[in-house]
mmCIF file of C-alpha atoms in Angstrom:
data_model
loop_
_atom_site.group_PDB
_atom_site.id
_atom_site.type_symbol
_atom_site.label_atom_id
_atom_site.label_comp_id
_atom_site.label_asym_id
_atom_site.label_seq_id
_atom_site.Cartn_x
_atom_site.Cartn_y
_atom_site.Cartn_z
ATOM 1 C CA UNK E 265 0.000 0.000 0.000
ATOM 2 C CA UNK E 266 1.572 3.500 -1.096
ATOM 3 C CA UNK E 267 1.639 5.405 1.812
ATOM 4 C CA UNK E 268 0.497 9.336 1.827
ATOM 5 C CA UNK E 269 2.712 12.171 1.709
ATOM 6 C CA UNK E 270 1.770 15.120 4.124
ATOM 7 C CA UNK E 271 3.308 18.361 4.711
ATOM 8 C CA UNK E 272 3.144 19.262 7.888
ATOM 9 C CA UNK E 273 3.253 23.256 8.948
ATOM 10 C CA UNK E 274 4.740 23.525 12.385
ATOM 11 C CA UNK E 275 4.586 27.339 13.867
ATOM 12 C CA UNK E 276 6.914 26.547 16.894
ATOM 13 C CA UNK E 277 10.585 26.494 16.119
ATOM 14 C CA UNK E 278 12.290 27.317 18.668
ATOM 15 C CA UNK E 279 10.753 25.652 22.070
ATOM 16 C CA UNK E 280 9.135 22.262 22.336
ATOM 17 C CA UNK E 281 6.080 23.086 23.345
ATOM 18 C CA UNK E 282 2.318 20.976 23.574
ATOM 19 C CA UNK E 283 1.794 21.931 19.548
ATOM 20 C CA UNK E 284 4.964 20.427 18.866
ATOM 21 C CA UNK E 285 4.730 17.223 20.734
ATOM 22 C CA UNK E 286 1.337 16.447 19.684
ATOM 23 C CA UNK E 287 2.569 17.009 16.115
ATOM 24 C CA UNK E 288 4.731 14.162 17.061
ATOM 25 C CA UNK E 289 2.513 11.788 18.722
ATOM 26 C CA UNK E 290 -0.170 12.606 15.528
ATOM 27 C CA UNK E 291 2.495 11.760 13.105
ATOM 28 C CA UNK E 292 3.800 8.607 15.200
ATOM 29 C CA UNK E 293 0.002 7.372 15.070
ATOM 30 C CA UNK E 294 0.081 7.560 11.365
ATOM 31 C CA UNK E 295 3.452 6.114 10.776
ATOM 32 C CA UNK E 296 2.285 2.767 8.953
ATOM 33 C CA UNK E 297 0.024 5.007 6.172
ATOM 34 C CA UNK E 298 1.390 8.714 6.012
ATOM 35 C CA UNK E 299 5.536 9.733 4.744
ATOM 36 C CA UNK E 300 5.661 12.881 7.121
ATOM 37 C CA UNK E 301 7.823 15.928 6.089
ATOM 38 C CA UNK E 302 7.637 19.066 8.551
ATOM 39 C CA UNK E 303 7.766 22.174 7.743
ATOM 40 C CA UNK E 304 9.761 24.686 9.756
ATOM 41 C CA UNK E 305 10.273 28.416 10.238
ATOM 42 C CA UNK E 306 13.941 27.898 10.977
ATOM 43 C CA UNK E 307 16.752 25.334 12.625
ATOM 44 C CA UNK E 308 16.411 25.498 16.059
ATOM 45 C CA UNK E 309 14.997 22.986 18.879
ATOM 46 C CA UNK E 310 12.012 21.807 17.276
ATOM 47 C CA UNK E 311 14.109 21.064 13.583
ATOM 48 C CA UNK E 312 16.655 18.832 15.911
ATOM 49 C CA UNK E 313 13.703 16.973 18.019
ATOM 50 C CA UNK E 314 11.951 15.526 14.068
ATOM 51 C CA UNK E 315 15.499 15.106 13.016
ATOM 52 C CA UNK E 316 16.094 13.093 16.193
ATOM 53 C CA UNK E 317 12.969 11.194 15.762
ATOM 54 C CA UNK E 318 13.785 10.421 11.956
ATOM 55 C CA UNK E 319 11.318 12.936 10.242
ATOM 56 C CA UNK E 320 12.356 14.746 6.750
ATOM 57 C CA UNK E 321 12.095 18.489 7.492
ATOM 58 C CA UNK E 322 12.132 21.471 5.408
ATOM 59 C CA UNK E 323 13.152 25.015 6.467
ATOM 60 C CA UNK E 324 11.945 28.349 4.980
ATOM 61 C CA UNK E 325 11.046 31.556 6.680
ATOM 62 C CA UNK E 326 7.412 31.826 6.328
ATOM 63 C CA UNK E 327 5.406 34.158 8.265
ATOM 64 C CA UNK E 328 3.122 34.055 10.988
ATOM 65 C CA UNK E 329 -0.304 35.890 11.135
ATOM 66 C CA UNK E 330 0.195 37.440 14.482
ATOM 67 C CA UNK E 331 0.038 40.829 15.970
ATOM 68 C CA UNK E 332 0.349 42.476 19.530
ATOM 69 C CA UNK E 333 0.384 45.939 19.065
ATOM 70 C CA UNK E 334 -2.058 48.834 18.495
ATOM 71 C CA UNK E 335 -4.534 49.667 16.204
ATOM 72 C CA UNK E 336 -2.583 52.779 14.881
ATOM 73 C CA UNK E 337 0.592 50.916 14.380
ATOM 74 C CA UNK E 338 -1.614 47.721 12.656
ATOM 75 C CA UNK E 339 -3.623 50.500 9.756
ATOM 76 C CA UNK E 340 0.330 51.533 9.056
ATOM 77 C CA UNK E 341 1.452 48.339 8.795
ATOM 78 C CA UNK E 342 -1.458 46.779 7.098
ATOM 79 C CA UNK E 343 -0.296 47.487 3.341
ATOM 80 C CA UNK E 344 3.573 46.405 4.090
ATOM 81 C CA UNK E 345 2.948 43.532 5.546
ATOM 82 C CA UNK E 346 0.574 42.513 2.910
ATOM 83 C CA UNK E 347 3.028 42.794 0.448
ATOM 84 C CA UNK E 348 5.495 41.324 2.293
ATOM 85 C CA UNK E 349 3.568 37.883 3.123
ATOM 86 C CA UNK E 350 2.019 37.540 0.189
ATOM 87 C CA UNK E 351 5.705 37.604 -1.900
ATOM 88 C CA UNK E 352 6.989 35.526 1.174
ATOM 89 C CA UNK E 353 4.322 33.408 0.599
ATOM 90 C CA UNK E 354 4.924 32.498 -3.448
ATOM 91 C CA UNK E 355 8.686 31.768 -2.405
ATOM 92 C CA UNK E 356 7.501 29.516 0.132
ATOM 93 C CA UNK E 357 5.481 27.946 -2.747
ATOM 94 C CA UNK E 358 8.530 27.435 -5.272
ATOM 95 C CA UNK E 359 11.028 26.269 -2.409
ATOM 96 C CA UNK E 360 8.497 23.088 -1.604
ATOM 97 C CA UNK E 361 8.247 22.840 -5.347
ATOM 98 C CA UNK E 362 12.137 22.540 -5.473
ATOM 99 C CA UNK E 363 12.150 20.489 -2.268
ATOM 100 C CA UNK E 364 9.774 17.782 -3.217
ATOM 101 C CA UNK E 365 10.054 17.470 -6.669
ATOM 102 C CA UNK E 366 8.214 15.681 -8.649
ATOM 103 C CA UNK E 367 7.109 13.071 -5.759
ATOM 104 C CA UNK E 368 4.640 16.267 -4.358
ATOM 105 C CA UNK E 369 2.791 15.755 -1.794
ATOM 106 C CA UNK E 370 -0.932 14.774 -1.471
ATOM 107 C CA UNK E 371 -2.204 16.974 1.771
ATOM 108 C CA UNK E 372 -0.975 19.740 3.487
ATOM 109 C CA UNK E 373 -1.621 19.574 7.184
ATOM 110 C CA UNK E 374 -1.293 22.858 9.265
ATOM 111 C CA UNK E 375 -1.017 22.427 12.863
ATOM 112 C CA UNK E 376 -1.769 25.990 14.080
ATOM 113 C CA UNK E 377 -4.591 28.597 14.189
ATOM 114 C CA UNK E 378 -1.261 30.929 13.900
ATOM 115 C CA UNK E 379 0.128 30.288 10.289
ATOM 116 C CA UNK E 380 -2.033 30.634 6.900
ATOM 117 C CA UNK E 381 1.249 29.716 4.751
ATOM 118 C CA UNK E 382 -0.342 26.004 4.134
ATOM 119 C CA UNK E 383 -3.867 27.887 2.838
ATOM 120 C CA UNK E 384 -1.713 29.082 0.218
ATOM 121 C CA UNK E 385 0.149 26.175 -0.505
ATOM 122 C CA UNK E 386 -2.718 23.441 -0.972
ATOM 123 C CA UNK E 387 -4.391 26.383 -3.475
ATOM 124 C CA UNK E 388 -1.307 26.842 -5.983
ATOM 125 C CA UNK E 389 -0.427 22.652 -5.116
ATOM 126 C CA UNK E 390 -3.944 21.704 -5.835
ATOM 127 C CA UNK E 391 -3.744 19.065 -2.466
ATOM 128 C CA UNK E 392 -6.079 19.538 0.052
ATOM 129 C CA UNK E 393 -5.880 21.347 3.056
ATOM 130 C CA UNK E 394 -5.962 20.224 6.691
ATOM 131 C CA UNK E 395 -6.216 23.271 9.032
ATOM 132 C CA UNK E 396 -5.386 21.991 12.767
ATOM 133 C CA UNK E 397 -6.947 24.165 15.718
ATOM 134 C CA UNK E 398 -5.238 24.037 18.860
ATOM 135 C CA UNK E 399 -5.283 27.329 20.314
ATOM 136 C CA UNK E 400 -8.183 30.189 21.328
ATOM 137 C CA UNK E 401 -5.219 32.787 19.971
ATOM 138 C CA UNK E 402 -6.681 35.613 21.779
ATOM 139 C CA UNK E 403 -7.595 34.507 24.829
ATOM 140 C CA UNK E 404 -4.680 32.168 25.755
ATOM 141 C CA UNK E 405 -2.234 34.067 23.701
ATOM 142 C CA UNK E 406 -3.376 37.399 23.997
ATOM 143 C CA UNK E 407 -2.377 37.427 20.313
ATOM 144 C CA UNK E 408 -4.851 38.612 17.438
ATOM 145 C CA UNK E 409 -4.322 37.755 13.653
ATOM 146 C CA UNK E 410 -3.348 39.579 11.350
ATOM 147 C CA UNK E 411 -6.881 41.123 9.192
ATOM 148 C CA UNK E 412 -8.836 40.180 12.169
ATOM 149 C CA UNK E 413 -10.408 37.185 13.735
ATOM 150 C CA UNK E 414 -13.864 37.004 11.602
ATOM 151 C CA UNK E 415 -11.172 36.958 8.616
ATOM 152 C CA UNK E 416 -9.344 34.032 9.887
ATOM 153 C CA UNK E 417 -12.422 32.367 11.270
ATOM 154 C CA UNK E 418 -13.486 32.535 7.595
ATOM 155 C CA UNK E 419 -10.577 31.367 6.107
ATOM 156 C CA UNK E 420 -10.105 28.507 8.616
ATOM 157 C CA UNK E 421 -13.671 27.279 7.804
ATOM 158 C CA UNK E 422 -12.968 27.032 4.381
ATOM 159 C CA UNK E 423 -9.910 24.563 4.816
ATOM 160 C CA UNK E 424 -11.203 20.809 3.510
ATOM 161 C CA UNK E 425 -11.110 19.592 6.709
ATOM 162 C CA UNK E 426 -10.847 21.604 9.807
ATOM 163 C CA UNK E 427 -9.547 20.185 13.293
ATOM 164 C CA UNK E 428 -10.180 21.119 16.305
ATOM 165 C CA UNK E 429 -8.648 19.729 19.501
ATOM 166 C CA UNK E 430 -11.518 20.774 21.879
ATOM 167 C CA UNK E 431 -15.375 21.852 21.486
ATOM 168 C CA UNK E 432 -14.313 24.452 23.267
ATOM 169 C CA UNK E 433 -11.561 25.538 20.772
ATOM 170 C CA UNK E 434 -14.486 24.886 18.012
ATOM 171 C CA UNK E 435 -16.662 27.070 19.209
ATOM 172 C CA UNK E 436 -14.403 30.331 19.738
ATOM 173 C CA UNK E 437 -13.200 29.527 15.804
ATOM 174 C CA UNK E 438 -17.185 29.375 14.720
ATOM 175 C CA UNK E 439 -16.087 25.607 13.521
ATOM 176 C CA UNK E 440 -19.389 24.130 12.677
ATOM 177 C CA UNK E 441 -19.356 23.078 9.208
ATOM 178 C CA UNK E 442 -19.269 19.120 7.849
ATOM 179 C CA UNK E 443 -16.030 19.654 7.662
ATOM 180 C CA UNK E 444 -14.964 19.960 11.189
ATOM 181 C CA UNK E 445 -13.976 17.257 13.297
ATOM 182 C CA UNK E 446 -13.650 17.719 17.475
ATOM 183 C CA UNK E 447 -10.800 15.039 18.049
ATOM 184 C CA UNK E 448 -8.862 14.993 21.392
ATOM 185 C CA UNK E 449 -4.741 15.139 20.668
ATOM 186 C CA UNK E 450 -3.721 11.540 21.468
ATOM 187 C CA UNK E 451 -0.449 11.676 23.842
ATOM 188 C CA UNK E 452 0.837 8.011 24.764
ATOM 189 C CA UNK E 453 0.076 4.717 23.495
ATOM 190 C CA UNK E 454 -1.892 2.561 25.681
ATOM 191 C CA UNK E 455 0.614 0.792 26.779
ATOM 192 C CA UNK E 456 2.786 3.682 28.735
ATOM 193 C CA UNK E 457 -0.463 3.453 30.805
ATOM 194 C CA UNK E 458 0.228 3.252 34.453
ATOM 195 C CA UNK E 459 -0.660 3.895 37.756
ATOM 196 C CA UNK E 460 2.418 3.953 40.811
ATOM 197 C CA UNK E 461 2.168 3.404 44.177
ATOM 198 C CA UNK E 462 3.265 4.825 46.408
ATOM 199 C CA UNK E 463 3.132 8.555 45.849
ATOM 200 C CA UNK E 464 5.717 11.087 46.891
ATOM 201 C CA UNK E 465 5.019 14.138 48.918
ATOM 202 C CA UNK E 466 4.995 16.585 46.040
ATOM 203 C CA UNK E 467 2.208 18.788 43.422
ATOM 204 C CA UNK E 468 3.567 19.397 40.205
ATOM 205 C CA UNK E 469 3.098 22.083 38.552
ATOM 206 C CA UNK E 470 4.227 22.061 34.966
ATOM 207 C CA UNK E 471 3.985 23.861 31.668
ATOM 208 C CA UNK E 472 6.529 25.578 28.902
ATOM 209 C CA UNK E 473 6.736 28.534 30.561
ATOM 210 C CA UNK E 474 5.782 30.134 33.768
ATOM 211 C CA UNK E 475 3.517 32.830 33.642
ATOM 212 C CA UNK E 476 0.358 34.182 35.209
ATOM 213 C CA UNK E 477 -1.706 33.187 32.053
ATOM 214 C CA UNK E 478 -1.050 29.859 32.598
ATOM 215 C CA UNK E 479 -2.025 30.072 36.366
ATOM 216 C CA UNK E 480 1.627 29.349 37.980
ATOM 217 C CA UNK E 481 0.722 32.372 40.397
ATOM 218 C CA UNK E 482 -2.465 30.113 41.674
ATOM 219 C CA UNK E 483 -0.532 27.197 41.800
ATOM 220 C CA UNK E 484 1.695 28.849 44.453
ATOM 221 C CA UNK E 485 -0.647 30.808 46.200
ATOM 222 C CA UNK E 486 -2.607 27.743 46.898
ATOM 223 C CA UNK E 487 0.199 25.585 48.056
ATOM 224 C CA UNK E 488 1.112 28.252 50.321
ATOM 225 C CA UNK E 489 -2.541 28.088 51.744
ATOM 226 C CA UNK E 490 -2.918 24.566 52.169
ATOM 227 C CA UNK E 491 -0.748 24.117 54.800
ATOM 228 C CA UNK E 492 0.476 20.888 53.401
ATOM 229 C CA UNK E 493 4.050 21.841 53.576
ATOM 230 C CA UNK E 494 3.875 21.698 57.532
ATOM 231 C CA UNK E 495 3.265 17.878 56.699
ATOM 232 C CA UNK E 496 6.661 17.755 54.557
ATOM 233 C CA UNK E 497 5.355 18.382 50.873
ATOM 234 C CA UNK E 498 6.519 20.396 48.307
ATOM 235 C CA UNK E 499 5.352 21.898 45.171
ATOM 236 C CA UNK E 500 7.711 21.248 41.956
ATOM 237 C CA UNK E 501 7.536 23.942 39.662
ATOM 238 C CA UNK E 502 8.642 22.754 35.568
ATOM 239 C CA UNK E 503 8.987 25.093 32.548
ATOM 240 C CA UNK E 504 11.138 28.220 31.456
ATOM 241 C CA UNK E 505 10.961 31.097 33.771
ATOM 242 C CA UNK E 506 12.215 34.999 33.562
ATOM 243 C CA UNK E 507 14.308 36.485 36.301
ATOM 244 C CA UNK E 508 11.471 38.885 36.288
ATOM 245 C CA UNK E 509 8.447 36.229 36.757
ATOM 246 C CA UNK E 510 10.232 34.351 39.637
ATOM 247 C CA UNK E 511 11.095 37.582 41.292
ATOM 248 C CA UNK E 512 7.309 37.881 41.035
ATOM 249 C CA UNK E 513 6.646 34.064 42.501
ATOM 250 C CA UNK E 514 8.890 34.648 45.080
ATOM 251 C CA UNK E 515 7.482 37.320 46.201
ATOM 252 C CA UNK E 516 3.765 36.006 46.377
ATOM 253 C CA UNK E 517 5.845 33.162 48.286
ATOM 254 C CA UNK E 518 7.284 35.274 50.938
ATOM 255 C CA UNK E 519 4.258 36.984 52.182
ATOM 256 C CA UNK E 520 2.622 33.693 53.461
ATOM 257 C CA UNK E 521 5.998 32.530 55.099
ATOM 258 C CA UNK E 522 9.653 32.761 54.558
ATOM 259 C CA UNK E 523 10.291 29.216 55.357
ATOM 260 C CA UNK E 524 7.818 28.216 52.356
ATOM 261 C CA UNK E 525 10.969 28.896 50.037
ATOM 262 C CA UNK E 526 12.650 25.757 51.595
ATOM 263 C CA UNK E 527 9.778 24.036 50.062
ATOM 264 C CA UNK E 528 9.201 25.102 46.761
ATOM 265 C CA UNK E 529 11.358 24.008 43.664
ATOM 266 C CA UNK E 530 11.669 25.300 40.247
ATOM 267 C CA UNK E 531 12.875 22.978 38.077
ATOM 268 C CA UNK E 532 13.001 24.799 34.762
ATOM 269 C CA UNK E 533 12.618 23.094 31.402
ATOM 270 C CA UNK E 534 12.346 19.286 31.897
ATOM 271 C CA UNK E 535 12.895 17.002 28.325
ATOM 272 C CA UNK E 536 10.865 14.208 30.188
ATOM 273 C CA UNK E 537 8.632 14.708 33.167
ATOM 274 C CA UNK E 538 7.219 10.835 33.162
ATOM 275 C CA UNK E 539 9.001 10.423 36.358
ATOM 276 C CA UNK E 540 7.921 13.306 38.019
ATOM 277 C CA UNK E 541 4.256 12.309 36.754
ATOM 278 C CA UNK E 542 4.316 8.515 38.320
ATOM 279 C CA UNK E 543 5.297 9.643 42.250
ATOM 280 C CA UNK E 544 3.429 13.082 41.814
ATOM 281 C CA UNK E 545 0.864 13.182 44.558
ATOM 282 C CA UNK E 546 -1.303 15.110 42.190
ATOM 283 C CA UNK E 547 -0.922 17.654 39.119
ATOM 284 C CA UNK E 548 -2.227 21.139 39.372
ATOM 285 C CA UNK E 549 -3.586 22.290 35.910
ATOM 286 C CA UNK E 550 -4.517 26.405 36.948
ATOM 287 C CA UNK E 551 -4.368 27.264 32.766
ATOM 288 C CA UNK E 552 -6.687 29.911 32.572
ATOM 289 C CA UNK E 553 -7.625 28.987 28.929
ATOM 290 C CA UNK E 554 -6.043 26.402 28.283
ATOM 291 C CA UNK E 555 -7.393 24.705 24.321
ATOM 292 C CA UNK E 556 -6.437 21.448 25.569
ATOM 293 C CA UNK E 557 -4.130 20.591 28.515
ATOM 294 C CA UNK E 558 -1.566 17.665 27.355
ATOM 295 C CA UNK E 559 0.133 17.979 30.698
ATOM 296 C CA UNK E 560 -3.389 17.748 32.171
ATOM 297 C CA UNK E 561 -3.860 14.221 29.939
ATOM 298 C CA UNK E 562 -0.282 12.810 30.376
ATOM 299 C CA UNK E 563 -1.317 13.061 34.418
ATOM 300 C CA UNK E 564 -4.442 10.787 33.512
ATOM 301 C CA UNK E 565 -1.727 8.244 31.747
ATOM 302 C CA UNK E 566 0.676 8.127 34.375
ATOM 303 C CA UNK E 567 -2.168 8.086 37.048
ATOM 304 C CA UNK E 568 -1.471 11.473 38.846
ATOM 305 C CA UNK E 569 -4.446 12.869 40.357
ATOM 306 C CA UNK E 570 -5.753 15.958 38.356
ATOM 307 C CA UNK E 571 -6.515 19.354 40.055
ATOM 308 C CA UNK E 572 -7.710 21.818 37.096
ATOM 309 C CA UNK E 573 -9.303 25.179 37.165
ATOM 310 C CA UNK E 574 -12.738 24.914 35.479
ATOM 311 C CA UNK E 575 -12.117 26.323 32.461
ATOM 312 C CA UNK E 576 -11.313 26.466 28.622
ATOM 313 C CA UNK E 577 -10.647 22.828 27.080
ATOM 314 C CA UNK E 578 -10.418 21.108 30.517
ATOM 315 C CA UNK E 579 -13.988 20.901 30.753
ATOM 316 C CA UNK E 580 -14.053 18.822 28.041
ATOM 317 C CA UNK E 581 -13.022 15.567 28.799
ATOM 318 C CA UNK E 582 -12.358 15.818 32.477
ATOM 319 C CA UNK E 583 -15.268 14.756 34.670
ATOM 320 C CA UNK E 584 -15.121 16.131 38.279
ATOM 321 C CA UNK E 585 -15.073 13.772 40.984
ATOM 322 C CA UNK E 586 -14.461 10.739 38.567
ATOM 323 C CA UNK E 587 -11.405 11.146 36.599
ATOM 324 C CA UNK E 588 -10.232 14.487 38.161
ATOM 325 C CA UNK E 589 -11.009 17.403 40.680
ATOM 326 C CA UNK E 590 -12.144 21.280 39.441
ATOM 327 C CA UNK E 591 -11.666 23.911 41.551
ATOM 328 C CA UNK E 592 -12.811 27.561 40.085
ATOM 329 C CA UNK E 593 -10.508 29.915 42.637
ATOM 330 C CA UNK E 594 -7.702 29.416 44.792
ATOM 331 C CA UNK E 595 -9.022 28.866 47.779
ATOM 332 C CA UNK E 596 -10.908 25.697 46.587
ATOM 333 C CA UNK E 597 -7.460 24.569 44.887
ATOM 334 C CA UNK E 598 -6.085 24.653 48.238
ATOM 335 C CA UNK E 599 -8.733 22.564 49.559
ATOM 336 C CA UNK E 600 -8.635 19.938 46.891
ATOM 337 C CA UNK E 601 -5.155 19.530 47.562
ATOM 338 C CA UNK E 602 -5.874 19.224 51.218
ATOM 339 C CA UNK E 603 -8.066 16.168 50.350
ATOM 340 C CA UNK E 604 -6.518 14.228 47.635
ATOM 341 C CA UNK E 605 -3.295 14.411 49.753
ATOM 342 C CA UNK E 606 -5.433 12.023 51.968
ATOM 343 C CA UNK E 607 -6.800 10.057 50.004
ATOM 344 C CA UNK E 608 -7.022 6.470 50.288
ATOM 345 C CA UNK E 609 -8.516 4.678 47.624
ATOM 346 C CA UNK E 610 -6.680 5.056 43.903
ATOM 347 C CA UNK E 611 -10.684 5.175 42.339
ATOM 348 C CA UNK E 612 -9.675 8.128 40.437
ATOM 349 C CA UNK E 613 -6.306 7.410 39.084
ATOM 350 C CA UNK E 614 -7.937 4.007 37.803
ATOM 351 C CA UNK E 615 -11.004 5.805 36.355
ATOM 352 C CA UNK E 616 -8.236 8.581 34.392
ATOM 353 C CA UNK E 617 -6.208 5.550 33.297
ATOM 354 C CA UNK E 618 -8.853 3.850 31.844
ATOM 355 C CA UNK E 619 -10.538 7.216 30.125
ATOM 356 C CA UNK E 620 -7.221 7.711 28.694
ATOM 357 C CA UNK E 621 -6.575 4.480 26.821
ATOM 358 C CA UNK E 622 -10.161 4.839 25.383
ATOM 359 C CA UNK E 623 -9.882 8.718 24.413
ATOM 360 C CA UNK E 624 -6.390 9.287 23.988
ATOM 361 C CA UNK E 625 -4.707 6.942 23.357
ATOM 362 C CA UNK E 626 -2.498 7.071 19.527
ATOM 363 C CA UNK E 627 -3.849 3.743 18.654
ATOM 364 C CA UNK E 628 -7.535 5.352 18.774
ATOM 365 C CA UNK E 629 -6.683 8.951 16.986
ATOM 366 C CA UNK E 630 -4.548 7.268 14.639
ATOM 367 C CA UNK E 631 -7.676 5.905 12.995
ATOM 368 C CA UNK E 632 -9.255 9.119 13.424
ATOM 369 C CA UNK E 633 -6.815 10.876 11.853
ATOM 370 C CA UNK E 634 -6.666 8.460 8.783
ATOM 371 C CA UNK E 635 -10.248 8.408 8.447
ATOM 372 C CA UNK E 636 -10.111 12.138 7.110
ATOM 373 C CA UNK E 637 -6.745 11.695 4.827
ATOM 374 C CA UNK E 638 -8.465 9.227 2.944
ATOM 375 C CA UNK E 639 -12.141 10.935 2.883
ATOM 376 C CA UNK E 640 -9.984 14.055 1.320
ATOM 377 C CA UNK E 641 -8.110 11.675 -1.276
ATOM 378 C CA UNK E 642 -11.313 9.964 -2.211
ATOM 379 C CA UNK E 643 -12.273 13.698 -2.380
ATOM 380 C CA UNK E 644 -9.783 14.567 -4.623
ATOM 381 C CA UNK E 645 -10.163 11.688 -7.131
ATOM 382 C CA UNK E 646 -13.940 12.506 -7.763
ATOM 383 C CA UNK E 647 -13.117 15.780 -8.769
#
C-alpha cells in the first residue's frame, strides 16, 4: 500500500512546546500510512527533536499571522505587511516545489490557528488542506491575527477539513461546518499506561513557561494556603521562567511565610517529566484557557491525580469527581489539595487511566486521523 505524503506546517521552532509534541505523537500514530515531512520556520529545537525522531524536514522563513500591538501601528502596517507575506508566501510555494520534486505531496496539514502559509500552498499545489486548531489565539495568547479574527475564522472554515482539539476551541473559531472534526490530541500509546504506588510528597506544577496566564501564580498561592508543607510536601515547579516572573513568585511566596521557600522548587525546562508524573501526589492544571491541557492528559496516563481550574478545554473531557477534581478559585485549589493528599482509595487514578486508553490513546486517533486523509483523497479523485 503506497503510503500518503503530508506536509506538515509547524509554527513553533524554537521551544518544544504541547503543539509540537502532539505534532509528534499525531504523526507517530500515522506512521504505517502517512511519509511525514515538517515544515519549519527555521533550525532550532524543534528542527533537531523531528530530526532526532527520523522525520524529513524542510526550512523556509514563512510568516506568521500574528500581531500584539495597536490599532494605529496595525492600519500603518497593514499594506507592508501585505506585500510582504504575500511575496513571502509564493517563495515559500517554489522552495516546496524545489524540495519535493516531482514526488509532491498529497495533503498539506497545518497544525496551528497561527500560520495561513499552508492555505496558500494546498491552493497553488492543488492538495487539500488540513487546518489543525489548537489554540483560542486571543484569549490564551493574547495574540490577534493579522486582518482580524472574523477573517481568519473565515478562512479557517474554508480549509477541507478543519480540526479542532476541543469543542471548546471549536466554538471560539465558529467551527461548525461538515467539515470539522472535534478530536482529542492523542499523547501516549496505551501501553505507557500506568498507575504507581506509592506517591511522593509533592504537586507538580508544569507547563513551557511560567507565567500568570497559565495560572503558575495560583498554583503557588494555593500551596502556600494549604498548609500541606507543615506535613513535609513540596510543590515542583517545571517550565522556562524569567528572572522577572520568579522575582514575582517569590514574592507572592514570601508573604505567606519565609520558610515556604525551603519548600518550593523550580525545576526549569524538563525534556521528560514521566518520572515526576508517576510519584506526583497530584498535578495542578490552573491554565486559565487552556485549548487542551496535554500535561493535564499525560497526568491521567501516568495516574497522577488531576486538580484543574474549570475552564477552557479542561472541561471537556475531564469529569469532576471521577477522573479528576475542578476547583474555580484558589481557595478551593487549596482545599482539593488538602483532600486528595489524603486520600485512600486510587478510584480516580484508575477511572483517568482507563478514560485515557479509550480517548487518547495514539492507537484510537490514529484511525481518526486516517479516516479524514483518505475521505480528502477519495475527495480529490472525484473531482
Amino acid at each position: 500500500m503506497n503510503r500518503v505524503k503530508v506536509l506538515y506546517i509547524s509554527h513553533e521552532s524554537k521551544e518544544i512546546a504541547g503543539a509540537t509534541l502532539s505534532l509528534y505523537n499525531l504523526i507517530h500514530s500515522v506512521e504505517e500510512r502517512v511519509e511525514p515531512v515538517v515544515l519549519l520556520d527555521r533550525k532550532d529545537v524543534v528542527y533537531d527533536f523531528f530530526q532526532e525522531k527520523g522525520i524529513t524536514c524542510l526550512v523556509f522563513p514563512f510568516k506568521r499571522v500574528l500581531y500584539n500591538y495597536g490599532v494605529v501601528k496595525r492600519i500603518l502596517l497593514y499594506i507592508p505587511r501585505l506585500v510582504r507575506d504575500s511575496y513571502s508566501n509564493y517563495r515559500c510555494l517554489q522552495f516546496v516545489r524545489n524540495q519535493l520534486g516531482d514526488q509532491g505531496v498529497d495533503i498539506i496539514h497545518s497544525n496551528s490557528s497561527a500560520i495561513t502559509v499552508g492555505e496558500y500552498l494546498a491552493k497553488h499545489l492543488g492538495v487539500k488542506h488540513v487546518w489543525h486548531v489548537r489554540e483560542f489565539l486571543d484569549k490564551d495568547f493574547h495574540f490577534h491575527p493579522f486582518g482580524g479574527m472574523d477573517r481568519l475564522q473565515k478562512r479557517i472554515n474554508r480549509a477541507d477539513a478543519c480540526i479542532a482539539i476541543t469543542s471548546q476551541v471549536a466554538q471560539h473559531w465558529n467551527m461548525s461546518g461538515t467539515n470539522t472534526h472535534v478530536i482529542w490530541d492523542a499523547v501516549r500509546k496505551e501501553e505507557d499506561v500506568c498507575a504507581i504506588f506509592p506517591k511522593e510528597k509533592y504537586f507538580l506544577f508544569c507547563c513551557a513557561s511560567l507565567s500568570d496566564t497559565k495560572g503558575t501564580d495560583t498554583a503557588v498561592k494555593a500551596f502556600c494556603m494549604s498548609g500541606l508543607s507543615q506535613k513535609g510536601y513540596n510543590l515542583k515547579m517545571v517550565g522556562n521562567c524569567t528572572e522577572e516572573y520568579k522575582e514575582k513568585l517569590v514574592h507572592i511566596i514570601q508573604s505567606f511565610s519565609g520558610d515556604m521557600m525551603e519548600h518550593i522548587e523550580f525545576l526549569g525546562y524538563q525534556k521528560d517529566i514521566t518520572p515526576l508524573m508517576k510519584k506526583a501526589t497530584a498535578f495542578l492544571m490552573c491554565s486559565h484557557n487552556e485549548g487542551l491541557g496535554r500535561v493535564t492528559i499525560e497526568a491521567m496516563c501516568y495516574g497522577c491525580p488531576v486538580i484543574a481550574r474549570y475552564s477552557g478545554g479542561t472541561v471537556d473531557y475531564l469529569k469532576d469527581g471521577e477522573t479528576g477534581f475542578f476547583f474555580t478559585h484558589d481557595e478551593q485549589c487549596a482545599s482539593l489539595m488538602k483532600e486528595v493528599s489524603s486520600m485512600s482509595t486510587p478510584t480516580t487514578i484508575y477511572a483517568a487511566n482507563d478514560f485515557f486508553k479509550h480517548h487518547f490513546a495514539e492507537e484510537v486517533y490514529g484511525i481518526q486521523i486516517n479516516r479524514i486523509y483518505q475521505e480528502l483523497l477519495s475527495q480529490q479523485k472525484d473531482e
